[in-house]
Amino acid sequence: MLQLRQDIFVVEQACVYRDLDGLDAESWHMRCVSGEQVLAYQRCLPPGLSYPESSLGRIAVPASARGTGLGRELVQRGIDFNRAQWPGAGIAIGAQAYLRGFYAGLGFVAAGEPYLEDGIFHTHMQLKAG
């Protein structure tokens, strides 16, 4: 899981940043695996850890698995998990700007203007409790 995160967020996106932010130990981790290969990954964070709401983060799908629906399925499972784990709490994400439409298709709405984080434009998005 850490290798996939580094491969995508550091190498593929040519972005040097601290992936190990100290939040992994307090998060729940979801992944889709085929044999030894991680095909999709995300972490689910409780309310108050990154945002006042619960959140999803470090969502990663390697290029070889993009377009297969795994990312959408994984994020939907994360939404379902967060809603079951923290009923009544919304879900927040810091979406890379080019993925705004992807997350909108899952019900997230933009909650603010795009901002630059580690050299990449992001949009804060929220999904209401439900």
CSV table of C-alpha atoms in Angstrom, one decimal:
chain,number,residue,atom,x,y,z
A,1,MET,CA,0.0,0.0,0.0
A,2,LEU,CA,2.8,2.4,0.8
A,3,GLN,CA,4.6,1.5,-2.4
A,4,LEU,CA,1.4,2.3,-4.5
A,5,ARG,CA,1.0,5.6,-2.7
A,6,GLN,CA,4.6,6.5,-3.4
A,7,ASP,CA,4.5,5.3,-7.0
A,8,ILE,CA,1.4,7.5,-7.8
A,9,PHE,CA,1.7,10.5,-5.5
A,10,VAL,CA,5.5,11.0,-5.6
A,11,VAL,CA,6.8,9.4,-8.8
A,12,GLU,CA,4.0,9.6,-11.3
A,13,GLN,CA,2.8,13.0,-10.2
A,14,ALA,CA,6.4,14.2,-9.7
A,15,CYS,CA,5.4,15.7,-6.4
A,16,VAL,CA,7.8,15.6,-3.4
A,17,TYR,CA,5.8,15.6,-0.2
A,18,ARG,CA,5.5,13.8,3.1
A,19,ASP,CA,3.1,10.9,2.5
A,20,LEU,CA,3.6,9.6,6.0
A,21,ASP,CA,1.7,12.3,7.8
A,22,GLY,CA,1.1,10.4,11.1
A,23,LEU,CA,-2.6,9.7,10.3
A,24,ASP,CA,-2.3,6.1,9.1
A,25,ALA,CA,-2.4,4.6,12.6
A,26,GLU,CA,-5.7,6.3,13.4
A,27,SER,CA,-7.3,5.4,10.0
A,28,TRP,CA,-9.0,2.4,8.5
A,29,HIS,CA,-7.4,1.2,5.3
A,30,MET,CA,-9.2,-0.4,2.3
A,31,ARG,CA,-7.5,-2.0,-0.7
A,32,CYS,CA,-8.3,-4.2,-3.6
A,33,VAL,CA,-5.7,-6.8,-4.2
A,34,SER,CA,-4.9,-9.3,-7.0
A,35,GLY,CA,-2.3,-11.8,-5.9
A,36,GLU,CA,0.6,-9.6,-4.6
A,37,GLN,CA,-0.5,-6.5,-6.5
A,38,VAL,CA,-2.5,-3.7,-4.9
A,39,LEU,CA,-5.0,-2.5,-7.5
A,40,ALA,CA,-6.7,0.2,-5.5
A,41,TYR,CA,-6.3,1.8,-2.1
A,42,GLN,CA,-7.8,4.4,0.2
A,43,ARG,CA,-7.9,5.3,3.9
A,44,CYS,CA,-11.0,6.2,5.9
A,45,LEU,CA,-10.4,8.8,8.6
A,46,PRO,CA,-12.7,9.6,11.6
A,47,PRO,CA,-14.3,13.0,12.2
A,48,GLY,CA,-11.8,15.5,13.6
A,49,LEU,CA,-8.7,13.9,12.3
A,50,SER,CA,-8.2,15.8,9.0
A,51,TYR,CA,-11.6,17.6,8.8
A,52,PRO,CA,-14.5,18.2,11.2
A,53,GLU,CA,-16.3,15.5,9.1
A,54,SER,CA,-15.1,12.0,8.4
A,55,SER,CA,-12.9,11.8,5.4
A,56,LEU,CA,-11.4,9.7,2.6
A,57,GLY,CA,-7.9,10.1,1.5
A,58,ARG,CA,-4.8,8.8,-0.3
A,59,ILE,CA,-7.1,7.3,-2.9
A,60,ALA,CA,-4.8,5.6,-5.4
A,61,VAL,CA,-5.3,3.3,-8.4
A,62,PRO,CA,-2.3,2.4,-10.5
A,63,ALA,CA,-2.4,3.3,-14.2
A,64,SER,CA,-2.9,-0.4,-15.2
A,65,ALA,CA,-6.2,-0.6,-13.2
A,66,ARG,CA,-7.7,2.8,-14.2
A,67,GLY,CA,-10.8,2.7,-16.2
A,68,THR,CA,-11.9,-0.6,-14.8
A,69,GLY,CA,-14.3,0.8,-12.2
A,70,LEU,CA,-12.2,-0.3,-9.2
A,71,GLY,CA,-11.6,3.2,-8.1
A,72,ARG,CA,-15.3,4.1,-8.2
A,73,GLU,CA,-16.2,0.8,-6.3
A,74,LEU,CA,-13.5,1.4,-3.7
A,75,VAL,CA,-14.6,5.0,-3.0
A,76,GLN,CA,-18.3,3.9,-2.8
A,77,ARG,CA,-17.2,1.3,-0.2
A,78,GLY,CA,-15.4,4.0,1.7
A,79,ILE,CA,-18.5,6.1,1.6
A,80,ASP,CA,-20.6,3.2,2.9
A,81,PHE,CA,-18.0,2.4,5.6
A,82,ASN,CA,-17.8,6.0,6.8
A,83,ARG,CA,-21.5,6.3,6.9
A,84,ALA,CA,-21.9,3.1,8.9
A,85,GLN,CA,-19.0,3.9,11.2
A,86,TRP,CA,-19.9,7.5,11.9
A,87,PRO,CA,-23.6,7.9,11.3
A,88,GLY,CA,-24.7,11.5,10.9
A,89,ALA,CA,-21.2,12.7,9.9
A,90,GLY,CA,-20.6,14.0,6.4
A,91,ILE,CA,-17.6,13.0,4.4
A,92,ALA,CA,-14.9,15.4,3.2
A,93,ILE,CA,-12.1,15.0,0.6
A,94,GLY,CA,-9.4,17.1,-0.8
A,95,ALA,CA,-9.8,16.1,-4.4
A,96,GLN,CA,-7.2,16.8,-7.1
A,97,ALA,CA,-8.9,19.3,-9.3
A,98,TYR,CA,-8.9,17.0,-12.4
A,99,LEU,CA,-10.9,14.4,-10.5
A,100,ARG,CA,-13.7,16.8,-9.4
A,101,GLY,CA,-16.1,15.3,-11.9
A,102,PHE,CA,-15.3,11.8,-10.8
A,103,TYR,CA,-16.2,12.6,-7.2
A,104,ALA,CA,-19.2,14.7,-8.2
A,105,GLY,CA,-20.5,11.5,-9.8
A,106,LEU,CA,-20.4,9.9,-6.4
A,107,GLY,CA,-22.4,12.7,-4.8
A,108,PHE,CA,-19.6,15.0,-3.6
A,109,VAL,CA,-20.0,18.8,-4.1
A,110,ALA,CA,-17.3,21.4,-4.2
A,111,ALA,CA,-17.1,23.5,-1.1
A,112,GLY,CA,-14.8,26.3,-2.0
A,113,GLU,CA,-12.3,27.5,-4.6
A,114,PRO,CA,-9.5,25.4,-5.9
A,115,TYR,CA,-6.3,25.6,-3.9
A,116,LEU,CA,-2.7,24.7,-4.5
A,117,GLU,CA,-1.3,21.9,-2.3
A,118,ASP,CA,2.2,20.5,-3.0
A,119,GLY,CA,2.1,22.0,-6.5
A,120,ILE,CA,-1.2,20.3,-7.5
A,121,PHE,CA,-4.6,22.1,-7.6
A,122,HIS,CA,-7.2,20.5,-5.3
A,123,THR,CA,-10.8,21.2,-4.5
A,124,HIS,CA,-12.3,20.7,-1.0
A,125,MET,CA,-15.4,18.6,-1.6
A,126,GLN,CA,-18.1,17.3,0.8
A,127,LEU,CA,-20.7,14.6,0.8
A,128,LYS,CA,-23.7,15.3,3.2
A,129,ALA,CA,-24.5,12.8,5.9
A,130,GLY,CA,-27.0,10.3,4.7
